[in-house]
mmCIF file of C-alpha atoms in Angstrom:
data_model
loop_
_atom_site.group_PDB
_atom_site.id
_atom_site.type_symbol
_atom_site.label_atom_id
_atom_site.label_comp_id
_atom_site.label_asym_id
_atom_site.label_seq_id
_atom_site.Cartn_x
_atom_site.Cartn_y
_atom_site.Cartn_z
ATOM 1 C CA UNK B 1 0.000 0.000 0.000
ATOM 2 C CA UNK B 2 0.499 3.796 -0.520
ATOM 3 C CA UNK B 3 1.608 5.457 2.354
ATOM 4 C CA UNK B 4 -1.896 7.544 1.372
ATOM 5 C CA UNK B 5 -3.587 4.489 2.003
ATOM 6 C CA UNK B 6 -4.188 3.316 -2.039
ATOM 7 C CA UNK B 7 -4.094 -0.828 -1.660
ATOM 8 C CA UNK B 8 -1.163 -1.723 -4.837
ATOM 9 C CA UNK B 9 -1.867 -5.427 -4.698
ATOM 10 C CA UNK B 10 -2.768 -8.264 -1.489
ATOM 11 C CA UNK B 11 -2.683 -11.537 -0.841
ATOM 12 C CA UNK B 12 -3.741 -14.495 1.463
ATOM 13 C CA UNK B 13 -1.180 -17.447 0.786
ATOM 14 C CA UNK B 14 1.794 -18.850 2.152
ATOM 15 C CA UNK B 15 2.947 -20.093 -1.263
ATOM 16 C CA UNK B 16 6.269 -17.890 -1.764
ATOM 17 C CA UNK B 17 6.083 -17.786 -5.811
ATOM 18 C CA UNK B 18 2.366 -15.868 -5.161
ATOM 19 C CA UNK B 19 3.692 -13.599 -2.589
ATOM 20 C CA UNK B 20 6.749 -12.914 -5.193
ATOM 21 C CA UNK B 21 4.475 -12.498 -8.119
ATOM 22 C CA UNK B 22 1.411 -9.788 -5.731
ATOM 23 C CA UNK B 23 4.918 -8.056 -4.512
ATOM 24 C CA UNK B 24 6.185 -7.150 -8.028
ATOM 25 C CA UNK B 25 2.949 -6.218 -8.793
ATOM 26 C CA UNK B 26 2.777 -3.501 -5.933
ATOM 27 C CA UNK B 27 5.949 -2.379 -7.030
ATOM 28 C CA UNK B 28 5.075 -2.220 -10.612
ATOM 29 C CA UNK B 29 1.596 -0.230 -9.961
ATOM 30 C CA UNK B 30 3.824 2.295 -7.583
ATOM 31 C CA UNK B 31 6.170 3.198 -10.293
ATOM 32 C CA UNK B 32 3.710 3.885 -12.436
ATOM 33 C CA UNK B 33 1.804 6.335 -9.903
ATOM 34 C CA UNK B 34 2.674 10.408 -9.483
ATOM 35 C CA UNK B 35 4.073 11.358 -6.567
ATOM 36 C CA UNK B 36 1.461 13.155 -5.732
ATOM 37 C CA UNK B 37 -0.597 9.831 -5.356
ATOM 38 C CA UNK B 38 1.540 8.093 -2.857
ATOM 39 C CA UNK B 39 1.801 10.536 -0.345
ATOM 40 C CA UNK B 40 -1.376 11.534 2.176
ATOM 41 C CA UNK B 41 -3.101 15.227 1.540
ATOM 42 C CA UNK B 42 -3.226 15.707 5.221
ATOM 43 C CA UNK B 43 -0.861 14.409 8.234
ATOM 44 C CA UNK B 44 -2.352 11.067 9.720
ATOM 45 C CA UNK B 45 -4.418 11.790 12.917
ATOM 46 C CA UNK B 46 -3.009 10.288 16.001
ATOM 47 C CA UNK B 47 -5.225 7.634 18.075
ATOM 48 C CA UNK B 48 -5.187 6.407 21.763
ATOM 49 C CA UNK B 49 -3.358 2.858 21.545
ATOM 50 C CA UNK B 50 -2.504 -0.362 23.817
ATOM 51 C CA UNK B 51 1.059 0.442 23.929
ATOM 52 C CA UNK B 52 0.329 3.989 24.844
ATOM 53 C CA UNK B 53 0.397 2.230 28.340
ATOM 54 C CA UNK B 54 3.623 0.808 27.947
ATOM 55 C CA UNK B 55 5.160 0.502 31.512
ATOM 56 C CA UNK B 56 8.444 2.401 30.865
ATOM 57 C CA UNK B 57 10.027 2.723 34.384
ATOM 58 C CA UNK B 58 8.175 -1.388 34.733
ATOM 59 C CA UNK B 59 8.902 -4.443 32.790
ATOM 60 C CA UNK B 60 8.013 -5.874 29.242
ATOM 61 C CA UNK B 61 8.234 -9.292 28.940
ATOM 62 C CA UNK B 62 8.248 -11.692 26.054
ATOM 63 C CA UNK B 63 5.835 -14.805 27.068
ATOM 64 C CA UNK B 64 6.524 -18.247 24.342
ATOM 65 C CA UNK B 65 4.066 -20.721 24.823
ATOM 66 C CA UNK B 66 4.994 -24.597 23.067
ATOM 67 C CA UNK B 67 3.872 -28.048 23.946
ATOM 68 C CA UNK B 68 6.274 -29.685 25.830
ATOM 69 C CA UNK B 69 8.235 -33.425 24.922
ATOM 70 C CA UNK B 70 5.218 -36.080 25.581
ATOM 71 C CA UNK B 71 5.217 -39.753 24.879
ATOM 72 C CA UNK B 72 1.873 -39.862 23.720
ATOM 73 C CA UNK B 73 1.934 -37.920 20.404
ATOM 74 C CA UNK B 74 -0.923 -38.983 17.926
ATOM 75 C CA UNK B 75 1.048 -40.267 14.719
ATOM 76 C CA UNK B 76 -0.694 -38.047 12.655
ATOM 77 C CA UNK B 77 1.466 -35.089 14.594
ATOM 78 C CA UNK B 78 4.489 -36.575 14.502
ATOM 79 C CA UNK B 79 6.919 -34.307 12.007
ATOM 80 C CA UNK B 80 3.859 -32.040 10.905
ATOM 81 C CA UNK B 81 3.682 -28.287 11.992
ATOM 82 C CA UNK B 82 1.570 -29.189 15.117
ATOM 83 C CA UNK B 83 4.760 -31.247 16.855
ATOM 84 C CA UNK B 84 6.547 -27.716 16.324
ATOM 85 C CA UNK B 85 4.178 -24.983 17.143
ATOM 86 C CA UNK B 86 5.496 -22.282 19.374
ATOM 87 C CA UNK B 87 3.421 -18.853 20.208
ATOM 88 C CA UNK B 88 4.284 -15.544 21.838
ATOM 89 C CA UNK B 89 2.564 -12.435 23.466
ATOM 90 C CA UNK B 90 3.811 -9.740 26.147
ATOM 91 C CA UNK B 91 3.334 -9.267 29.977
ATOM 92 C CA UNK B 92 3.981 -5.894 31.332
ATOM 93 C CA UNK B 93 4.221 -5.439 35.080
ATOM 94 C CA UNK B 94 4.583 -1.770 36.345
ATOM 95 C CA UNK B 95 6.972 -0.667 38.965
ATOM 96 C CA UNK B 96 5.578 -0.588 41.526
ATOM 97 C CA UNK B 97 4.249 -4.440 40.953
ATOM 98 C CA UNK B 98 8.183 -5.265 40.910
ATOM 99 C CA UNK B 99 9.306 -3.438 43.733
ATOM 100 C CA UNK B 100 7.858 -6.953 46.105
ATOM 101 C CA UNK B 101 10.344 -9.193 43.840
ATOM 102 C CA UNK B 102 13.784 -7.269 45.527
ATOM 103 C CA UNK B 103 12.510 -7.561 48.783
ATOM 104 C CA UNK B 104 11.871 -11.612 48.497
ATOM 105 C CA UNK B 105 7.716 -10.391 48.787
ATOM 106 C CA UNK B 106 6.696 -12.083 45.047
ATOM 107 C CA UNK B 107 4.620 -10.617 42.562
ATOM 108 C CA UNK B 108 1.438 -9.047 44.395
ATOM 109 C CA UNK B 109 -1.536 -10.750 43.784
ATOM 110 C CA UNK B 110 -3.518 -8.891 41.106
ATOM 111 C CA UNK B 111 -0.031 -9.290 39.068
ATOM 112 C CA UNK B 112 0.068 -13.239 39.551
ATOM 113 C CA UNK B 113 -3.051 -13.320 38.990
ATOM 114 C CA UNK B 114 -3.657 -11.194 35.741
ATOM 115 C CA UNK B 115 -0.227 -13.430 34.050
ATOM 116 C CA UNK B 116 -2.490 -16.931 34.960
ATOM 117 C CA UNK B 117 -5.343 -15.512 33.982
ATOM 118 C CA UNK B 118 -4.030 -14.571 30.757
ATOM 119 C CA UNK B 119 -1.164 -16.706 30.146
ATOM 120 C CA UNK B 120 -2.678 -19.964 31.224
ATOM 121 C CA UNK B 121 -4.578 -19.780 28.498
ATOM 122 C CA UNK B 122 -3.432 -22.389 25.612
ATOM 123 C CA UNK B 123 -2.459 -20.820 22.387
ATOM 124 C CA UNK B 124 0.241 -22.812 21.732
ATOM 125 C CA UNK B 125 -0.994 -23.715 17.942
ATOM 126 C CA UNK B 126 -3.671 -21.139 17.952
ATOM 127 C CA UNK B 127 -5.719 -18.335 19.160
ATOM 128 C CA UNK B 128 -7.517 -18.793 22.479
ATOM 129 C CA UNK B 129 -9.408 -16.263 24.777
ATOM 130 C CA UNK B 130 -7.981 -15.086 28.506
ATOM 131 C CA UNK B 131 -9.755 -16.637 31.257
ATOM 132 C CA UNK B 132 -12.298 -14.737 33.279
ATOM 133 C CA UNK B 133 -10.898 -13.774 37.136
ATOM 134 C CA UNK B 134 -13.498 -16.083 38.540
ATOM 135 C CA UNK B 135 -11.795 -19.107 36.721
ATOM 136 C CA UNK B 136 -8.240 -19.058 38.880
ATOM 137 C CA UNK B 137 -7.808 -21.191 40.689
ATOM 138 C CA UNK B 138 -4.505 -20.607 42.427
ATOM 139 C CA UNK B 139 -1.975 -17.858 41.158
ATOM 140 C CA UNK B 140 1.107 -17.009 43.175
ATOM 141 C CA UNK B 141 4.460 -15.896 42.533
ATOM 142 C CA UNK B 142 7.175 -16.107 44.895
ATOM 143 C CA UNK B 143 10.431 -14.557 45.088
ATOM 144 C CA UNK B 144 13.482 -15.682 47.595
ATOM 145 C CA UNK B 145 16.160 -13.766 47.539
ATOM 146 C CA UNK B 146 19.630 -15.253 46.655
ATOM 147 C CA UNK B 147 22.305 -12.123 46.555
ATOM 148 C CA UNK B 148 21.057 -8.254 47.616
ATOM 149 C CA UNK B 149 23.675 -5.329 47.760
ATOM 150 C CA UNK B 150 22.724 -1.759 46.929
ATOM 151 C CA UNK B 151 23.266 -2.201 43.286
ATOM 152 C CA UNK B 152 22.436 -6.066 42.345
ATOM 153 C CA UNK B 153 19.848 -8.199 43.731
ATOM 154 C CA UNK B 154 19.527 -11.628 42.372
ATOM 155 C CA UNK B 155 16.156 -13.380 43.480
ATOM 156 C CA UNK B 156 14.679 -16.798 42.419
ATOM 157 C CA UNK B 157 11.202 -17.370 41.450
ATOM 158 C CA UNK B 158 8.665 -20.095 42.008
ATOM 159 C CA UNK B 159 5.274 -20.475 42.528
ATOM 160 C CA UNK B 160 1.948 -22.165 41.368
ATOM 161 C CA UNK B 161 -0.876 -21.671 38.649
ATOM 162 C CA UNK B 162 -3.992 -23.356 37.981
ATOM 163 C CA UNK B 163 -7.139 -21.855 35.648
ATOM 164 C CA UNK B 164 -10.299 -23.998 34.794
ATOM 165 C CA UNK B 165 -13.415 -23.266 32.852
ATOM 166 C CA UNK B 166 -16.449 -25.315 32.192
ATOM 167 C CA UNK B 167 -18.943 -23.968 29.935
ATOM 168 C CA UNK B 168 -20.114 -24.350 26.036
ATOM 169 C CA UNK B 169 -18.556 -23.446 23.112
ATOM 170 C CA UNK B 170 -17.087 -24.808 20.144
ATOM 171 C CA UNK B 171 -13.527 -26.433 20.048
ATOM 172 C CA UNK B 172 -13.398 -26.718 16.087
ATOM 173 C CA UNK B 173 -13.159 -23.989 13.878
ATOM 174 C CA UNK B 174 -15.980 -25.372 11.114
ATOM 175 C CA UNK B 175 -17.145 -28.784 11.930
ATOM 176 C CA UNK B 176 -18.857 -28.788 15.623
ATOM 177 C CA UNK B 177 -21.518 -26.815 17.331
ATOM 178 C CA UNK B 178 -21.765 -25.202 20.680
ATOM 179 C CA UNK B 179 -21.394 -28.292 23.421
ATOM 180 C CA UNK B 180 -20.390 -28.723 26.901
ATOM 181 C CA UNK B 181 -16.447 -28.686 27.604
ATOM 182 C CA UNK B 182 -13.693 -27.758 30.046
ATOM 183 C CA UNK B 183 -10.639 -26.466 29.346
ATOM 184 C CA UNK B 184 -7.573 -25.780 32.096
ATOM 185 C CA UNK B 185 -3.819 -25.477 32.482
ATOM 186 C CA UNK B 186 -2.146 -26.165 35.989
ATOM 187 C CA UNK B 187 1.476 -26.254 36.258
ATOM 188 C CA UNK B 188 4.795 -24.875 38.381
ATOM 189 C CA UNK B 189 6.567 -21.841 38.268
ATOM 190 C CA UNK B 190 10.079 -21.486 38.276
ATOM 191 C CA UNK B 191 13.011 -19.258 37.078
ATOM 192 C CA UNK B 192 15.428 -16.245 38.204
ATOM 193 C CA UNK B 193 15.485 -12.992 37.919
ATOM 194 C CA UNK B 194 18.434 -9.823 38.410
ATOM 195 C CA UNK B 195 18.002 -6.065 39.163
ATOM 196 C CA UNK B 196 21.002 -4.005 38.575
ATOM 197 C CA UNK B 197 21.935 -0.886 37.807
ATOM 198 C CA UNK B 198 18.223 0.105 38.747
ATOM 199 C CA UNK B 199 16.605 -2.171 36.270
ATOM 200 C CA UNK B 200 15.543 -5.547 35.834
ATOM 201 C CA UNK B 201 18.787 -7.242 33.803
ATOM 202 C CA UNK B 202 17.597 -10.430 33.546
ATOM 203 C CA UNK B 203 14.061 -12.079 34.145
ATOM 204 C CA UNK B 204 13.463 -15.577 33.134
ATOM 205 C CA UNK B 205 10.030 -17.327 34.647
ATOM 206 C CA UNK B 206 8.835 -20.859 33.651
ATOM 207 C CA UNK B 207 5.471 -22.353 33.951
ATOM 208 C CA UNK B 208 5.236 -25.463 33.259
ATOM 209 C CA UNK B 209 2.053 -27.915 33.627
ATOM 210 C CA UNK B 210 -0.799 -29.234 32.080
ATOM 211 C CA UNK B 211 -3.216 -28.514 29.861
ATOM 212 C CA UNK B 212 -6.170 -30.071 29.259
ATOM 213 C CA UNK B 213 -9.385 -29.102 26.530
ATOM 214 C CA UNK B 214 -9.990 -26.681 23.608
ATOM 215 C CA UNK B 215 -11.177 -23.716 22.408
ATOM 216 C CA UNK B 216 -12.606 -23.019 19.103
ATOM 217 C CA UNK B 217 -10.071 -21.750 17.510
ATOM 218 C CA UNK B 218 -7.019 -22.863 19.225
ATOM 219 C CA UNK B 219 -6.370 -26.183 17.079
ATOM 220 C CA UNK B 220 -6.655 -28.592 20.032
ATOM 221 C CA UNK B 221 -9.549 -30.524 19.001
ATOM 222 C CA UNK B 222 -8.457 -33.621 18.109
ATOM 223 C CA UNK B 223 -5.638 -33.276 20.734
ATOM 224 C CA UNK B 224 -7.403 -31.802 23.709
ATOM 225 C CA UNK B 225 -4.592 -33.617 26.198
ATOM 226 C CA UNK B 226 -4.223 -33.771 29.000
ATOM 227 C CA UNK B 227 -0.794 -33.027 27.940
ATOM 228 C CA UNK B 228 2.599 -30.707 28.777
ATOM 229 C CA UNK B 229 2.884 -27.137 27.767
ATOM 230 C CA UNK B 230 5.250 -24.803 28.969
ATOM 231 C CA UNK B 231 4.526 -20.782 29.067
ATOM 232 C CA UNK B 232 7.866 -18.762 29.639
ATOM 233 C CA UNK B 233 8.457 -15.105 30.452
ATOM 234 C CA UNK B 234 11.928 -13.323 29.614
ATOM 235 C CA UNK B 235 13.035 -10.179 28.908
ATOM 236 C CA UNK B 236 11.367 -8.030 25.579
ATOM 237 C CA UNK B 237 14.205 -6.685 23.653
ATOM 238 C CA UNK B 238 14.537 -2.824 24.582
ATOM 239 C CA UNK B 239 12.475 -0.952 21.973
ATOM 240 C CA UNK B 240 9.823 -3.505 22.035
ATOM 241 C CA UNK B 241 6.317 -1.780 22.936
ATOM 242 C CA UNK B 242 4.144 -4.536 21.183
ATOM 243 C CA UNK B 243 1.134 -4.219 23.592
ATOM 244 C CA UNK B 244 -0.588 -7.505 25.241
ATOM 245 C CA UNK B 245 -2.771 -9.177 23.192
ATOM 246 C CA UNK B 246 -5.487 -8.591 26.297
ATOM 247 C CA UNK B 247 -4.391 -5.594 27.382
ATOM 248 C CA UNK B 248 -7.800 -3.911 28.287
ATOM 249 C CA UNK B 249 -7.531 -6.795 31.220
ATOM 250 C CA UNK B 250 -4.900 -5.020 32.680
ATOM 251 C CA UNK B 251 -7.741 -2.085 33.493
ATOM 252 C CA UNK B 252 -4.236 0.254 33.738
ATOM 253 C CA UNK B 253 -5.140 3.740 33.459
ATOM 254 C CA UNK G 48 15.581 -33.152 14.707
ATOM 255 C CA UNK G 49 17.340 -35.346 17.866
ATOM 256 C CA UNK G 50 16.870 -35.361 21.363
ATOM 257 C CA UNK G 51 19.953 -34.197 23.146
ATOM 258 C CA UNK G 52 20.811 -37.021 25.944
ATOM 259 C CA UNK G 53 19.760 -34.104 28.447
ATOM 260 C CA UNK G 54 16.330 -33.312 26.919
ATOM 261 C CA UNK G 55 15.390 -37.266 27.162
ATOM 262 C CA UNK G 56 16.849 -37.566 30.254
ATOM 263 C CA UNK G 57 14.546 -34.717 31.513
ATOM 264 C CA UNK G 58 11.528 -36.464 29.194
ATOM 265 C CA UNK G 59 11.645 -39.314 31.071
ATOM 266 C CA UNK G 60 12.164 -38.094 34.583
ATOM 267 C CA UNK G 61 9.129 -35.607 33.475
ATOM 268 C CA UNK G 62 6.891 -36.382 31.177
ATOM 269 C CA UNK G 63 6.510 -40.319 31.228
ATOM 270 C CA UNK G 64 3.344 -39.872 33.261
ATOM 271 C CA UNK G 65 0.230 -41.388 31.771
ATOM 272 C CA UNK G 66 -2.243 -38.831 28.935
ATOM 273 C CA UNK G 67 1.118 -36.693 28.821
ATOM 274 C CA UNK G 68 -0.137 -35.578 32.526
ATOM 275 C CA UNK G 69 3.028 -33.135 34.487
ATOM 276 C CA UNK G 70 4.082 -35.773 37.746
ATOM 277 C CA UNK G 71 4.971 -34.148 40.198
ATOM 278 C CA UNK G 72 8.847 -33.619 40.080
ATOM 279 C CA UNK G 73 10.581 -30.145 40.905
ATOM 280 C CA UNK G 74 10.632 -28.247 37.611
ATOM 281 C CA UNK G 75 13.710 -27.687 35.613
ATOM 282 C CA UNK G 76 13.125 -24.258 34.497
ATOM 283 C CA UNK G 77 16.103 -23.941 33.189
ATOM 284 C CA UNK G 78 15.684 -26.926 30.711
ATOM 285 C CA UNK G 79 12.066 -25.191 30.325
ATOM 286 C CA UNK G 80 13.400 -22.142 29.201
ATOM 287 C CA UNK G 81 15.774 -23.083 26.584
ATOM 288 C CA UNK G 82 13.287 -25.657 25.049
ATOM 289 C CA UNK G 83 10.183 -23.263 24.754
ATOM 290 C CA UNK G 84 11.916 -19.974 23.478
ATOM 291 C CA UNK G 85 12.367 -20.024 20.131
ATOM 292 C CA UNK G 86 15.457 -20.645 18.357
ATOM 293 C CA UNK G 87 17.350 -17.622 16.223
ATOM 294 C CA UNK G 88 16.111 -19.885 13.396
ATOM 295 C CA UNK G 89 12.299 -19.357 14.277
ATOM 296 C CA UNK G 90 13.120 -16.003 14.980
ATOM 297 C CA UNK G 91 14.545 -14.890 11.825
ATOM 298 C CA UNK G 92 11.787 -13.480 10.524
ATOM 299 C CA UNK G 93 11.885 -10.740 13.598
ATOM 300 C CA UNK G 94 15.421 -9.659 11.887
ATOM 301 C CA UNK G 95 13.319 -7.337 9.365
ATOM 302 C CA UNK G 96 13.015 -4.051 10.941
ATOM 303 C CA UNK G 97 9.088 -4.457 11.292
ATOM 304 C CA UNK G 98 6.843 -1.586 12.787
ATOM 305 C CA UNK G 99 4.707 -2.027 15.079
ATOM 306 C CA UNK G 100 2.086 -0.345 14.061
ATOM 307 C CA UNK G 101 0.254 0.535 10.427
ATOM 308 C CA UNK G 102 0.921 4.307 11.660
ATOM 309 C CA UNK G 103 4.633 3.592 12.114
ATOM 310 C CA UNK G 104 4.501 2.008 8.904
ATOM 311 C CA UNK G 105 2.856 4.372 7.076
ATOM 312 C CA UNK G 106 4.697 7.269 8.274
ATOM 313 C CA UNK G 107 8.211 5.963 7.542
ATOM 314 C CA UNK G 108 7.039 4.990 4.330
ATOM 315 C CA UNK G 109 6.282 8.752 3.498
ATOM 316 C CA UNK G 110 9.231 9.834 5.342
ATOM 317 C CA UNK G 111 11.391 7.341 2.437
ATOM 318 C CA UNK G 112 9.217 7.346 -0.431
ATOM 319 C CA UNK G 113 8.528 4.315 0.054
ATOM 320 C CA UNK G 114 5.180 2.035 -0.196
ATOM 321 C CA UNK G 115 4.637 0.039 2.919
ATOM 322 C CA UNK G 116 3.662 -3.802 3.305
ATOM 323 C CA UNK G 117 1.341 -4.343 5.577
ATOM 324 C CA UNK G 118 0.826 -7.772 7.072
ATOM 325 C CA UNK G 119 -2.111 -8.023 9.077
ATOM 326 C CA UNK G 120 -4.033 -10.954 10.801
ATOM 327 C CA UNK G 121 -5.867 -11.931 13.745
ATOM 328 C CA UNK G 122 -3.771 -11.010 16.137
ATOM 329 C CA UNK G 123 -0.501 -9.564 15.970
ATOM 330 C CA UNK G 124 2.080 -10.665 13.754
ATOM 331 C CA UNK G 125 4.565 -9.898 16.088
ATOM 332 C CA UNK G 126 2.284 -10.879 19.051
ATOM 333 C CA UNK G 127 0.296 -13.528 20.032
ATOM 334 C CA UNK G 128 -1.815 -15.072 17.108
#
């Protein structure tokens, strides 16, 4: 597209030649255009967005969700996309959510909570929603602290979450209709974490557990476990501002 | 792809558990973490200096003369899908 908006070509396809081919087409169609076509009339208005709320003196974290190594594999997964599947979102905790982590106090509750309630969720080959509050179970994040001077504080992590919903919905895309089903993930938390310098260095949180059901659009329904997944948290690279996929949960203001 | 010696050792020990069910053993999260993040390999694709935004996009594009491809799905493309 134009940066005035005009659409040059599009595509839906993961075949490379067609992306190749709709690509020099754009590229064709904006050498052919004036100048005056490619560029807006009027300077582009500026809108409210998620990562307006972006935590800057907090912490933006990465979170990778992927199944972890199970014996029971259905052979039809074995070596397909499915045995490979990995996901990611963000988790932003603000300051003053952090400052219990130094001090051996954990995460505060709403903060444990809001990453189960969220991140428990299994999107591991697919999109899923959040859980609703109501549907932890138990969220709780630890911290025990292992070195503390005035500059560097290294603390470990652990802890324990567990989300579970029962309701109905579909768990395939096209094929079923609304039914009764559960879905839930229940695992460990683990991992390590270092404030220096008067930042977080290095963060690096594991949950690991089990999940069990499917969502509609998730991919899980001919594999709705109960099986391993594993949800990790580290660091977001330092320009990174991609907001939470549920970030009106957060209800920051 | 192979298992390395310590990933089965840590299957077994973990994972052996009937339906793919977690026993209860203390987690590895070290082992976690480097077998759930992504590789550089699945990464690569984060190498291109993608905006965040269609704004960002758009803007830089005027600021180069440059048109702007815009990959959009359900989700975030550089997010959670």
């Amino acid at each position: 597209m134009t940066p005035s908006g005009k659409l040059l070509a599009s595509w839906n396809t993961r075949s490379i030649p067609k992306v190749l081919e709709q690509l020099d087409l754009a590229l064709e169609r904006w050498r052919a255009m004036e100048p005056e076509q490619r560029m807006p009339e009027h300077p582009l208005p500026r809108e409210a967005r998620p990562s307006d709320a972006y935590p800057q003196d907090g912490l933006a974290l990465v979170v990778y969700t992927r199944d972890m190594p199970r014996e029971d594999l259905p052979e039809a997964m074995r070596g397909e996309w499915r045995r490979h599947a990995w996901n990611q979102d963000r988790f932003w905790l603000r300051k003053e959510e952090l400052d219990g982590l130094r001090e051996g106090k954990g995460l505060p509750p709403a903060a444990a909570k809001r990453l189960v309630q969220i991140h428990g969720r299994d999107n591991v080959r697919g999109q899923s929603p959040a859980y609703e509050a109501k549907q932890v179970v138990k969220a709780e994040v630890r911290s025990r602290v292992l070195e503390a001077s005035e500059t560097r504080v290294v603390v470990e992590l652990s802890g324990e979450g567990a989300v579970a919903q029962s309701g109905v919905w579909s768990i395939d895309d096209r094929r079923d209709g609304p039914a009764e089903h559960t879905r839930s993930f229940e695992g460990t938390l683990g991992g390590r974490a270092v404030w220096e310098g008067g930042r977080w260095t290095e963060f690096q949180l594991a949950w690991v557990g089990t999940r069990q059901g499917a969502t509609q659009f998730n991919g899980r329904s001919d594999d709705p476990g109960p099986a391993p997944m594993g949800v990790v948290l580290v660091l977001a690279p330092e320009n990174d501002r991609i907001a939470p996929s549920f970030a009106w949960m957060y209800g920051w203001r | 792809m192979g298992i390395p010696f310590w990933m089965a050792v840590w299957v077994v020990g973990a994972w052996m558990g009937s339906m793919g069910r977690v026993e209860e053993t203390p987690l590895d999260w070290q082992a976690a973490v480097e077998y759930v993040v992504p590789t550089a390999e699945e990464l690569a694709w984060q190498q291109l200096p993608w905006q965040a935004s269609l704004r960002e996009g758009l803007e830089l594009g005027q600021a180069q003369d440059r048109p702007v491809l815009l990959w959009a799905m359900n989700g975030h493309p550089l997010a959670s899908t």
